[in-house]
PDB file of C-alpha atoms in Angstrom:
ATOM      1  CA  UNK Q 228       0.000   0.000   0.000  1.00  0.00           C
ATOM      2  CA  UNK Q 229       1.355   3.523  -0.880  1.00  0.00           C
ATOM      3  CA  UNK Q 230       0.293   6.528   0.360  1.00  0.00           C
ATOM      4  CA  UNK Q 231       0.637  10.300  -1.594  1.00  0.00           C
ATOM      5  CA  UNK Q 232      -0.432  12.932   0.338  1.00  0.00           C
ATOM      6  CA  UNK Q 233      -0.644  16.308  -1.229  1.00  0.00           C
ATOM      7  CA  UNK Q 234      -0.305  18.897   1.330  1.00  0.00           C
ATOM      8  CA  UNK Q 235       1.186  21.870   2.427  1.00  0.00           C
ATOM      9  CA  UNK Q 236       2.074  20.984   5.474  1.00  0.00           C
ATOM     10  CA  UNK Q 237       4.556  17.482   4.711  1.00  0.00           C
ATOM     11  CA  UNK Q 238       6.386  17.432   8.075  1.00  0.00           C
ATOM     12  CA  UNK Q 239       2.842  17.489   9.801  1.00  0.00           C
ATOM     13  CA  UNK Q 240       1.825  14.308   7.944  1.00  0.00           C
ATOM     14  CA  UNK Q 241       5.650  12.459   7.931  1.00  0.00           C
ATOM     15  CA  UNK Q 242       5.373  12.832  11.550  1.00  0.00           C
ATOM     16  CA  UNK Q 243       2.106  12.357  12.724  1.00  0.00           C
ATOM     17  CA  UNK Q 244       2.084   8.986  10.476  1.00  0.00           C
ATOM     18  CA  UNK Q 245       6.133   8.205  11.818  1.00  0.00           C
ATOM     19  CA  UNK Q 246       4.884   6.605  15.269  1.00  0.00           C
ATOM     20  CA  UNK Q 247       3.290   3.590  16.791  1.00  0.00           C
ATOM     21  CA  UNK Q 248       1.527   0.685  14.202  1.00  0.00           C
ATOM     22  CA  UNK Q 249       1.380   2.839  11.024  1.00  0.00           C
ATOM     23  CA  UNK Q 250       5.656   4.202  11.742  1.00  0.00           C
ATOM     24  CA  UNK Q 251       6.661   0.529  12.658  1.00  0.00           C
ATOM     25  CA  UNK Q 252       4.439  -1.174   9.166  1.00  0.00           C
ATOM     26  CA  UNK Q 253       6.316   2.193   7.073  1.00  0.00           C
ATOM     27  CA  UNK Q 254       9.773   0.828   8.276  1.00  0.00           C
ATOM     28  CA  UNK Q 255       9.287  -2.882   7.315  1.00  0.00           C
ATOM     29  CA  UNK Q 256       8.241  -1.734   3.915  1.00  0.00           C
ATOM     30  CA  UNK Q 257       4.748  -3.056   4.740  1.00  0.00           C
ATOM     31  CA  UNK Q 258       3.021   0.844   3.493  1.00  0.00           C
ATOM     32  CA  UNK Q 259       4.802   3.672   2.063  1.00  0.00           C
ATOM     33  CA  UNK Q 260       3.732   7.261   3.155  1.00  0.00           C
ATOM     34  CA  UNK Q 261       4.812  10.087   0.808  1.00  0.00           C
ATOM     35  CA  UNK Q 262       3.993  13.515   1.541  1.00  0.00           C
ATOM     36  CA  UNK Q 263       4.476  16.090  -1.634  1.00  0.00           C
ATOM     37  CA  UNK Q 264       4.866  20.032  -0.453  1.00  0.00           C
ATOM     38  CA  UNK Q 265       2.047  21.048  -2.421  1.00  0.00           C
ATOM     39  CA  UNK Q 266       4.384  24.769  -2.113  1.00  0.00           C
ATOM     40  CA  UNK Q 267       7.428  22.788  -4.257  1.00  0.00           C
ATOM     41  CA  UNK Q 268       5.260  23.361  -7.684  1.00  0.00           C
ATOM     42  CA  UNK Q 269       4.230  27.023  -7.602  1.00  0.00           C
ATOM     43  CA  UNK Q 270       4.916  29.447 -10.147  1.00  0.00           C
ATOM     44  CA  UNK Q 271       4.981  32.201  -7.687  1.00  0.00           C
ATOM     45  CA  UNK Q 272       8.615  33.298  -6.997  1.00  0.00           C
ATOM     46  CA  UNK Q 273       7.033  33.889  -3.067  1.00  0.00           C
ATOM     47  CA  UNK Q 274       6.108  30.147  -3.047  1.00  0.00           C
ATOM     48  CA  UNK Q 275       2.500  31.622  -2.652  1.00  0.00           C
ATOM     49  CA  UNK Q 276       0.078  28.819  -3.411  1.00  0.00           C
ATOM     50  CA  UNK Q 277      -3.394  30.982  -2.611  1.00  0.00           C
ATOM     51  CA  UNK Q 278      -5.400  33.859  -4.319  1.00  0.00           C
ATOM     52  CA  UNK Q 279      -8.462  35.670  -3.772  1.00  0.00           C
ATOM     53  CA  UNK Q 280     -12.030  33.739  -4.970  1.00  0.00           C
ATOM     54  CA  UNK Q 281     -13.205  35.440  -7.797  1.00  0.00           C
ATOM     55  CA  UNK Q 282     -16.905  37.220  -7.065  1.00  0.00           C
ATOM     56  CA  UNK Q 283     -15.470  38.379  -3.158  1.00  0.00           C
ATOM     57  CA  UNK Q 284     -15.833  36.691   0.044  1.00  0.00           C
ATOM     58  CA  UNK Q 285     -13.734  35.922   2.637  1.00  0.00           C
ATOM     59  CA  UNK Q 286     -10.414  33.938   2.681  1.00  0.00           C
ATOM     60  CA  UNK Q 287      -7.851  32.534   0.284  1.00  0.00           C
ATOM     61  CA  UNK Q 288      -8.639  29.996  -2.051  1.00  0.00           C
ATOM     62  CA  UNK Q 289      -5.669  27.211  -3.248  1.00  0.00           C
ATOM     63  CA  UNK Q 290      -4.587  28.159  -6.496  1.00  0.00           C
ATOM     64  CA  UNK Q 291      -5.182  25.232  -9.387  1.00  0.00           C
ATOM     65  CA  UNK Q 292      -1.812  24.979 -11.092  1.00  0.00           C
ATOM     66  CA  UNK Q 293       0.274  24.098  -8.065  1.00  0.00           C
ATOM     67  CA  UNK Q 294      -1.854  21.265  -7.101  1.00  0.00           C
ATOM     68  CA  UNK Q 295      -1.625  19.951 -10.926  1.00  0.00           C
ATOM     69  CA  UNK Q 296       1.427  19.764 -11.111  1.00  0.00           C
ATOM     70  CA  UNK Q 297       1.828  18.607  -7.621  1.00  0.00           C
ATOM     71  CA  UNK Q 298      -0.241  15.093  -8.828  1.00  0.00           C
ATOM     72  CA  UNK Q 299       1.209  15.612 -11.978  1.00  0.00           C
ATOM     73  CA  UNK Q 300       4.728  14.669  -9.975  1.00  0.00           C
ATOM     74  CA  UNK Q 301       2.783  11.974  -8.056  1.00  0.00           C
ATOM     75  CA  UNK Q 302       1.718   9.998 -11.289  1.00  0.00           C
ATOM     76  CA  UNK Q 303       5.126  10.610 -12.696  1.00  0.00           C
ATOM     77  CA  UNK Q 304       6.644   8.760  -9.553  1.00  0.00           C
ATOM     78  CA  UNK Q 305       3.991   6.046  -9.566  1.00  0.00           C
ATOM     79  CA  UNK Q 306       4.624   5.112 -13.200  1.00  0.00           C
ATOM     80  CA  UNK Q 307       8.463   4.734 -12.391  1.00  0.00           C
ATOM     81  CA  UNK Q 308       7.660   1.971  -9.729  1.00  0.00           C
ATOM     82  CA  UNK Q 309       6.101   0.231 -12.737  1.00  0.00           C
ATOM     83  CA  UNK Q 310       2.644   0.654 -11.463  1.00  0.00           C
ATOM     84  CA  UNK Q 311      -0.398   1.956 -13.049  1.00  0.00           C
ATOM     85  CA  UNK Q 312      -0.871   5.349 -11.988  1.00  0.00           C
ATOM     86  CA  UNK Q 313      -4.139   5.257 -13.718  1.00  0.00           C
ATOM     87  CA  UNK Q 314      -5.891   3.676 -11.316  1.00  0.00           C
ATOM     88  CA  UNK Q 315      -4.651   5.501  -8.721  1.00  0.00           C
ATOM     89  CA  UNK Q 316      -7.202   7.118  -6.539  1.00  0.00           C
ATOM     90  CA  UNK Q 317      -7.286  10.591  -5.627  1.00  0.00           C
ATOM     91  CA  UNK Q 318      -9.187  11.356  -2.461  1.00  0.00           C
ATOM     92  CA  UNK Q 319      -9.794  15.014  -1.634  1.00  0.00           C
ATOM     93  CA  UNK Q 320     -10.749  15.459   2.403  1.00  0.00           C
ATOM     94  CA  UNK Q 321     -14.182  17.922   2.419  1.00  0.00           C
ATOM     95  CA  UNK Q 322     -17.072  17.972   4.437  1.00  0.00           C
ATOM     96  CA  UNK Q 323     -18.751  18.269   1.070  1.00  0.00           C
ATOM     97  CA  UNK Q 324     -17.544  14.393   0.578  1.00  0.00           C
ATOM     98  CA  UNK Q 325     -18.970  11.045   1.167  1.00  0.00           C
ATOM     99  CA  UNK Q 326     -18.667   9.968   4.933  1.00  0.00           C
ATOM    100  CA  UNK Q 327     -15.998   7.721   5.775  1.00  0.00           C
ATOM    101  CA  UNK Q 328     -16.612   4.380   7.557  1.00  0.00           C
ATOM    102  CA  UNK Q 329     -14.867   1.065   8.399  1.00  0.00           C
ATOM    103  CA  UNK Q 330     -16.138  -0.447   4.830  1.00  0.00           C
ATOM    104  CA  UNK Q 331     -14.609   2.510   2.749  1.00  0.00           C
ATOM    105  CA  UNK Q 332     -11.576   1.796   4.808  1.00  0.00           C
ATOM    106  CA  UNK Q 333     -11.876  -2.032   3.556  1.00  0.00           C
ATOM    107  CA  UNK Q 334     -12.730  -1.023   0.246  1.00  0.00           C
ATOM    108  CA  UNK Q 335      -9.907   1.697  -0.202  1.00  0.00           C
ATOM    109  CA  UNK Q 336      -7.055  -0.964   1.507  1.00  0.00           C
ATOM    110  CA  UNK Q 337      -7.432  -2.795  -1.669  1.00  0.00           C
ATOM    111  CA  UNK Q 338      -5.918  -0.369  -3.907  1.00  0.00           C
ATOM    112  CA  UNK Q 339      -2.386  -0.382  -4.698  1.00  0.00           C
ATOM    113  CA  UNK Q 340      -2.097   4.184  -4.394  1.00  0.00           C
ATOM    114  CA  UNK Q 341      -4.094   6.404  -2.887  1.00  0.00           C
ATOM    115  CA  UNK Q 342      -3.352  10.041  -3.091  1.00  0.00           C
ATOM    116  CA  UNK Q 343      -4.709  12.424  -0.378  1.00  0.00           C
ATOM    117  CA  UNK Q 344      -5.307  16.167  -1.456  1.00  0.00           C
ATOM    118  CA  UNK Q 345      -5.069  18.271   1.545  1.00  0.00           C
ATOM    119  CA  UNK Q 346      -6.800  21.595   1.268  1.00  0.00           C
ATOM    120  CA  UNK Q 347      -6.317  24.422   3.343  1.00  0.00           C
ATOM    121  CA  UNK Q 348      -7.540  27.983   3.485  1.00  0.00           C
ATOM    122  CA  UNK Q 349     -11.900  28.392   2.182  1.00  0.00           C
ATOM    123  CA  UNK Q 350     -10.604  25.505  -0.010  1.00  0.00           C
ATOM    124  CA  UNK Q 351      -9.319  24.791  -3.923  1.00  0.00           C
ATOM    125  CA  UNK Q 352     -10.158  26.178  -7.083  1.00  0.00           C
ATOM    126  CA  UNK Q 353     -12.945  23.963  -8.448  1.00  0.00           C
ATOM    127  CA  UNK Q 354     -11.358  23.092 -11.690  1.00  0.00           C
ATOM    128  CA  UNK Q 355      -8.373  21.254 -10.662  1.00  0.00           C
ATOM    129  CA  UNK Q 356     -10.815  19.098  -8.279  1.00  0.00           C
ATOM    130  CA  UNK Q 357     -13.130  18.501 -11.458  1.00  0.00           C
ATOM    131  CA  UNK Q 358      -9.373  17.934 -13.361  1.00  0.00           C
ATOM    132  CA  UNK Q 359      -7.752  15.265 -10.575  1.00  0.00           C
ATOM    133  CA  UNK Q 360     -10.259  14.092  -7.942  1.00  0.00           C
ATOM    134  CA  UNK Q 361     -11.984  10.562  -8.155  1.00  0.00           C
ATOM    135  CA  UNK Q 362     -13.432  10.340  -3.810  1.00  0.00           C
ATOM    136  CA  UNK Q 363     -14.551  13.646  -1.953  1.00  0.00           C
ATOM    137  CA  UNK Q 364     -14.402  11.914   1.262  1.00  0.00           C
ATOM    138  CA  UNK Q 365     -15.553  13.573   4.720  1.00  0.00           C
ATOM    139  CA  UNK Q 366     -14.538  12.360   8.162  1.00  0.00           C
ATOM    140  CA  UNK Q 367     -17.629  13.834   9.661  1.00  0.00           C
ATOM    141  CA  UNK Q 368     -19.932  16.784   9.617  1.00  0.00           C
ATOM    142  CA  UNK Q 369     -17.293  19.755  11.199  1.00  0.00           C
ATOM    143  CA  UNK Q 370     -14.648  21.579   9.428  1.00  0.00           C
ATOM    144  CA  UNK Q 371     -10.952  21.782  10.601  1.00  0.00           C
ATOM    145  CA  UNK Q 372      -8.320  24.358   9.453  1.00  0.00           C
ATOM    146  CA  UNK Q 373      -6.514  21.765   6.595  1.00  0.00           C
ATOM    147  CA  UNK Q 374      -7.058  18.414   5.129  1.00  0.00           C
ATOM    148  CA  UNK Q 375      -4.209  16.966   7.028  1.00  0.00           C
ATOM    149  CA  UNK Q 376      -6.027  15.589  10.280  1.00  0.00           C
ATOM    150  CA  UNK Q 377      -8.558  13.985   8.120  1.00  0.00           C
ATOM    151  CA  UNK Q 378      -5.963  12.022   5.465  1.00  0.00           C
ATOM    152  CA  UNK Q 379      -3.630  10.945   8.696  1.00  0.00           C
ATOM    153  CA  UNK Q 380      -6.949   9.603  10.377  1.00  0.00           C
ATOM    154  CA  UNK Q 381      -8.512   7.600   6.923  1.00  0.00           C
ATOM    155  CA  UNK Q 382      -4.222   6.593   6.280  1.00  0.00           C
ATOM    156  CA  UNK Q 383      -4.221   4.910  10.096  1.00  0.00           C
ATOM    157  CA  UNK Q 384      -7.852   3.168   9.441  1.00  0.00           C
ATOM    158  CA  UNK Q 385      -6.751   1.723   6.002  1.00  0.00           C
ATOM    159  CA  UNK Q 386      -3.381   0.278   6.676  1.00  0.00           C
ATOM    160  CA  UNK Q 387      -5.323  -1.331   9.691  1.00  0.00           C
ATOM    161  CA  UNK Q 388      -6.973  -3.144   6.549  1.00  0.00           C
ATOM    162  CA  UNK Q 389      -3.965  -4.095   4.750  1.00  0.00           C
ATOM    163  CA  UNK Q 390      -1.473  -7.362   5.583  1.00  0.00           C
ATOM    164  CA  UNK Q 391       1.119  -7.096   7.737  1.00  0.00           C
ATOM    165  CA  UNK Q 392       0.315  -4.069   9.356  1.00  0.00           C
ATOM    166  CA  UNK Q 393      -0.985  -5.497  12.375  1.00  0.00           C
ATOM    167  CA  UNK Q 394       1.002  -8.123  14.141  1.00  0.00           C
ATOM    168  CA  UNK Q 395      -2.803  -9.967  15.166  1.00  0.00           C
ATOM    169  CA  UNK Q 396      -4.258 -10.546  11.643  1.00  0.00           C
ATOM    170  CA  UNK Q 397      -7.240 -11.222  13.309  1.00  0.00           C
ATOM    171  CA  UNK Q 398      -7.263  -8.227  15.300  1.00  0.00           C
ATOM    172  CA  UNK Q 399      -8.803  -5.713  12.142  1.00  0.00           C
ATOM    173  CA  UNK Q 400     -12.011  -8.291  12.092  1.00  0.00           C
ATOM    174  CA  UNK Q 401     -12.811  -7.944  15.391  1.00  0.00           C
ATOM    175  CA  UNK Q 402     -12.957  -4.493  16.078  1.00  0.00           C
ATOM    176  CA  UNK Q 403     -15.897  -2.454  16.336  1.00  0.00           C
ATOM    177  CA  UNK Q 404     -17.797  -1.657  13.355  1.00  0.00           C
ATOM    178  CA  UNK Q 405     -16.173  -4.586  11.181  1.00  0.00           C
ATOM    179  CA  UNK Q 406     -19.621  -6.723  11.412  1.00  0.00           C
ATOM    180  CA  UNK Q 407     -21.439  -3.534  12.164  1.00  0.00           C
ATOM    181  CA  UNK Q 408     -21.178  -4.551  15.704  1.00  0.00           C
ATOM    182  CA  UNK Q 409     -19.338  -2.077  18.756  1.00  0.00           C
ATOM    183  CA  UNK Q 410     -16.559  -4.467  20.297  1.00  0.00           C
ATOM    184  CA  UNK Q 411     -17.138  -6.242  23.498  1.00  0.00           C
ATOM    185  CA  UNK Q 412     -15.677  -5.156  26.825  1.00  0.00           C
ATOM    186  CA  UNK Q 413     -12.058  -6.463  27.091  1.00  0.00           C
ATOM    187  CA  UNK Q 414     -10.036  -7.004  30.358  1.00  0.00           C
ATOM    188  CA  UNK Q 415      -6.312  -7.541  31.117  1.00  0.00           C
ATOM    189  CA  UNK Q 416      -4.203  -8.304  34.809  1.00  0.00           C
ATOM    190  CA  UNK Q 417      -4.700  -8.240  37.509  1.00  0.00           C
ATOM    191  CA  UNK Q 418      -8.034 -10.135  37.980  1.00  0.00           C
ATOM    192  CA  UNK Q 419      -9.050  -7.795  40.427  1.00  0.00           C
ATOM    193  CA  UNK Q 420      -8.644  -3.768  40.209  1.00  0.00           C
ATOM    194  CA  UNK Q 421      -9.953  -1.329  42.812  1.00  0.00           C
ATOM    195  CA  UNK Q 422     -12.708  -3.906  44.038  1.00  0.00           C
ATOM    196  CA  UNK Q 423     -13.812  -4.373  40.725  1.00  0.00           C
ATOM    197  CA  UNK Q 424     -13.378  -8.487  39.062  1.00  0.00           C
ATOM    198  CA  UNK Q 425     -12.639 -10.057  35.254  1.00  0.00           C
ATOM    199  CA  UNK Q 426     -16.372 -10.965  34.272  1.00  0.00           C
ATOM    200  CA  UNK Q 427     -16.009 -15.335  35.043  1.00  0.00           C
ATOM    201  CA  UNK Q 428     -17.124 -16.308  31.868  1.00  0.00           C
ATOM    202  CA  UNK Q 429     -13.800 -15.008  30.855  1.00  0.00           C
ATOM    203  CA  UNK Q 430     -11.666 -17.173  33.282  1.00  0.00           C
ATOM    204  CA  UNK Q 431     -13.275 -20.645  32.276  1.00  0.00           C
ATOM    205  CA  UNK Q 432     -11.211 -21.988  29.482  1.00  0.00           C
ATOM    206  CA  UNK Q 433     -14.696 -22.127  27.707  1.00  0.00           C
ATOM    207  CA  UNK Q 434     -13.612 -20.747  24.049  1.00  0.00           C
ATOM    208  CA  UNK Q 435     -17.120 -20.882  23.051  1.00  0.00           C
ATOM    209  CA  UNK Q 436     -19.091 -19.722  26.191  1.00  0.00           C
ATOM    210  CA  UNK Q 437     -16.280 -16.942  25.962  1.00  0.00           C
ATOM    211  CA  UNK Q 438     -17.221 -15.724  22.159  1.00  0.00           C
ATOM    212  CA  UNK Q 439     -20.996 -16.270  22.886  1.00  0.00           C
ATOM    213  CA  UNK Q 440     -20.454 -14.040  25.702  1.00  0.00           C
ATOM    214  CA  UNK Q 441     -18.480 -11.551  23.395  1.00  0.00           C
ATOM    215  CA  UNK Q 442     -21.183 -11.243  20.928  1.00  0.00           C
ATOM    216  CA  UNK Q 443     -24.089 -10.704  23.426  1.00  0.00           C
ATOM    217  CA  UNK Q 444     -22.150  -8.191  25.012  1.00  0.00           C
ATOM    218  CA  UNK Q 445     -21.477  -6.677  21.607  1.00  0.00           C
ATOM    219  CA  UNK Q 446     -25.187  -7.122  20.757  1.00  0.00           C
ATOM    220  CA  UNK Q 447     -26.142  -5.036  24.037  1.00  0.00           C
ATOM    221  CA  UNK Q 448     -23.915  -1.983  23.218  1.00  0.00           C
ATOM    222  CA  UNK Q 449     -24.397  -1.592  20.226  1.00  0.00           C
ATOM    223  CA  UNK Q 450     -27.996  -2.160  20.616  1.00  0.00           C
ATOM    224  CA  UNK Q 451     -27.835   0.917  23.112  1.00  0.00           C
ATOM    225  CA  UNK Q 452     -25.508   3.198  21.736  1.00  0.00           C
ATOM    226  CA  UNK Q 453     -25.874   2.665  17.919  1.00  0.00           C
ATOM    227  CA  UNK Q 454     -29.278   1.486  17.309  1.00  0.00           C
ATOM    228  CA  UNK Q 455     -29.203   1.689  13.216  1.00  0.00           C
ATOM    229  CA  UNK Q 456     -25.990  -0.448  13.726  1.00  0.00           C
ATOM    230  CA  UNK Q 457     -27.904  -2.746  15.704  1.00  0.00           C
ATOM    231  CA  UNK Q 458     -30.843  -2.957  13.089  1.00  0.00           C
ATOM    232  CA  UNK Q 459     -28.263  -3.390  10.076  1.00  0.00           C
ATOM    233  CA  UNK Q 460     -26.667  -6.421  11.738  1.00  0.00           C
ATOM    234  CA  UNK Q 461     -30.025  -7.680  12.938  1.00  0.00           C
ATOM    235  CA  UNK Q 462     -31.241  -7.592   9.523  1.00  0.00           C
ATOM    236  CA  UNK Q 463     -28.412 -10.143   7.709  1.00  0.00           C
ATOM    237  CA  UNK Q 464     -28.184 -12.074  10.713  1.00  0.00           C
ATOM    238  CA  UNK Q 465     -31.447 -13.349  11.583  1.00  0.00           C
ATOM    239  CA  UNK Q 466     -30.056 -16.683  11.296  1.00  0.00           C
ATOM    240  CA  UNK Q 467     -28.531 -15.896  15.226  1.00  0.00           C
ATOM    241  CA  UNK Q 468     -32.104 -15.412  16.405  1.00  0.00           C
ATOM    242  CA  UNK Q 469     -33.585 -18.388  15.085  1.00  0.00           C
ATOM    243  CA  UNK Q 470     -30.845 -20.527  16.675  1.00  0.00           C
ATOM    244  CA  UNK Q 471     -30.908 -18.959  19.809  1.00  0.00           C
ATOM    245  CA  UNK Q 472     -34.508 -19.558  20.173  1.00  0.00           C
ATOM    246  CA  UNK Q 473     -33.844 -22.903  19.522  1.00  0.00           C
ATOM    247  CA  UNK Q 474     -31.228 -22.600  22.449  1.00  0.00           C
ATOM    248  CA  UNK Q 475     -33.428 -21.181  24.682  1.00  0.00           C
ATOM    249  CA  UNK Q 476     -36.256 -24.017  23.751  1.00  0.00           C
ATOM    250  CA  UNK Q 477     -34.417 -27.006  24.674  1.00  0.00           C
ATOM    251  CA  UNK Q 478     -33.101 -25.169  27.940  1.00  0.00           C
ATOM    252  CA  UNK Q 479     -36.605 -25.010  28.919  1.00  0.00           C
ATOM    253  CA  UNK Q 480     -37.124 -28.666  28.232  1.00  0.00           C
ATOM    254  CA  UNK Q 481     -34.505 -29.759  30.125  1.00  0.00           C
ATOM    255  CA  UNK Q 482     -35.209 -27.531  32.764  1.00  0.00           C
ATOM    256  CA  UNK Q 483     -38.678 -28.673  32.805  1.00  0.00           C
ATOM    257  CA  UNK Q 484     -37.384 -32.449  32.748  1.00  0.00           C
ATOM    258  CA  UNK Q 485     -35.335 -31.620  35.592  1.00  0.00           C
ATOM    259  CA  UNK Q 486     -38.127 -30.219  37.836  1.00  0.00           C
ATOM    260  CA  UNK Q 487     -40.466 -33.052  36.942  1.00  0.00           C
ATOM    261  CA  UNK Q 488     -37.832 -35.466  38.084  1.00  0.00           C
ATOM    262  CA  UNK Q 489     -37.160 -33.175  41.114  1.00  0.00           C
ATOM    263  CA  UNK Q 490     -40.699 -33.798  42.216  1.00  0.00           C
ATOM    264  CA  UNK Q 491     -41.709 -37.412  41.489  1.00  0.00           C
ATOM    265  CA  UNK Q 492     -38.535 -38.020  43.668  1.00  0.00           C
ATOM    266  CA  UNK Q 493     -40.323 -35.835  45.784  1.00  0.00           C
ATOM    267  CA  UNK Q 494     -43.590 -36.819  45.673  1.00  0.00           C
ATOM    268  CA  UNK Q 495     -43.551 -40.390  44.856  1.00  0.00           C
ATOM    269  CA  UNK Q 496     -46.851 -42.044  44.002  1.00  0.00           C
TER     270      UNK Q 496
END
C-alpha cells in the first residue's frame, strides 16, 4: 500500500504517520507514506500557493496549477515503480464528501495508491478538483483548518486493513464496526482492580461460552448506543435469532425435565 499525500504541510503528515503501528508497518516496507509540499510546484517566486475567490468573500482559495502539477509529480513517480498510476485514486478530504466508515476503509485498503489532497484555506479552485479528484471523502460533519487531520486519520484506518500491518491478523475483524457490531468489553491483569473483578465467563477456558459471551455483550452496546448499527446487523443475521430460540427451547425442556424429576422423587406415588 502507498500513500501520496498532497499537502502543504509534509512534516505534519511524515510525523504524525512516523509513530506507533502505522511508523513501525512504514519501516518494514509493509506501506509507504509520501507527503508532496504542495508549495514545491508554484509558479509564484514567493512560493504563494493561494489567491483571492473570484466574485469576493472571505479567505484565500488554493490556487489550481500548483496542485496539478503537484499530482502531476505523483503519477510521474507512480509510473516509475512500474505501477499503473491510472488507477490511482485521488481522495480530496471535504465535508462536502462522502462519509468515511470502516467499509470505505476495507474497500480503499485494496488499492495499490491512494493520493490524499489536503486543502487548506476556504478551499481549492474547483477546476483542478473537477481535473484530478476521483473520492470527496468527509470524516464527519465539522470543518478543521486543513485536510491533514482527516488524510492521517482515513491513512491509520486503512493500513489497519492491509497485511502485515498489524502483528494480530485477526485483530482488524474484530474491532468495532467490522460486522457492524461495537466491540465487546475487554479485560487484562490483575483479575481484580480497585474492588472491581474479570467478568467469570472469561476465566473458564470455555472458548465458546467466551465468544458467545463476546457477541451478546457486543449485541447489548451496540444495541444501546448505535441502534441503526444494531438494526443493520439484525437484519443479515437473523439466522442468530432463530438458533438462539432454539437454544433457549431445549433449555426449557430440560429444565422442565429436571423439575419433573425433582418432584416425582419428591412426591412419589
Amino acid at each position: 500500500m502507498n500513500y501520496h499525500v498532497l499537502t502543504l504541510f509534509p512534516d505534519m503528515i511524515i510525523q504524525g504517520l512516523g509513530e506507533s503501528i502505522i511508523g513501525r508497518a512504514a519501516a518494514r516496507g509493509v506501506i509507504s507514506v509520501e507527503a508532496v509540499n504542495i508549495r514545491d510546484y508554484t509558479a509564484n517566486k514567493h512560493k504563494k500557493t493561494d489567491d483571492y475567490p473570484y466574485g469576493g468573500g472571505a479567505g484565500m482559495l488554493m490556487q489550481a496549477q500548483p496542485v496539478y502539477d503537484a499530482w502531476q509529480a505523483v503519477v510521474k513517480t507512480i509510473a516509475e515503480s512500474g505501477r499503473d498510476a491510472q488507477k490511482a485514486r485521488v481522495i480530496y478530504v471535504t465535508p462536502k464528501g462522502k462519509p468515511f466508515v470502516q467499509e470505505m476503509a476495507k474497500e480503499l485498503a485494496r488499492e495499490e495508491d491512494l493520493v490524499f489532497l489536503c486543502g487548506h484555506y476556504e478551499g481549492i479552485d474547483e477546476r483542478v478538483l473537477e481535473e484530478i479528484v476521483t473520492d470527496y471523502v468527509s470524516i464527519g460533519d465539522y470543518v478543521l483548518t486543513g485536510g491533514e487531520l482527516p488524510a492521517m486519520v482515513m491513512i491509520d484506518a486503512i493500513s489497519r486493513m492491509a497485511p502485515g500491518v498489524l502483528g494480530n491478523e485477526d485483530s482488524g475483524e474484530s474491532e468495532s464496526f467490522s460486522n457492524y457490531l461495537l466491540e465487546y468489553p475487554q479485560y487484562t491483569r490483575p483479575e481484580v482492580w480497585r474492588g472491581k473483578k474479570v467478568p467469570e465467563i472469561l476465566l473458564s477456558g470455555d472458548h465458546q461460552k467466551v465468544e458467545q459471551w463476546r457477541l451478546e455483550q457486543s449485541m447489548e452496546i451496540t444495541k444501546r448506543a448505535r441502534p441503526e448499527l444494531y438494526e443493520k446487523w439484525a437484519d443479515e443475521n437473523q439466522e442468530y435469532f432463530i438458533r438462539k430460540a432454539k437454544r433457549e427451547e431445549r433449555a426449557r425442556k430440560r429444565e422442565l425435565k429436571r423439575e419433573q424429576k425433582k418432584n416425582s422423587l419428591q412426591y412419589p406415588l
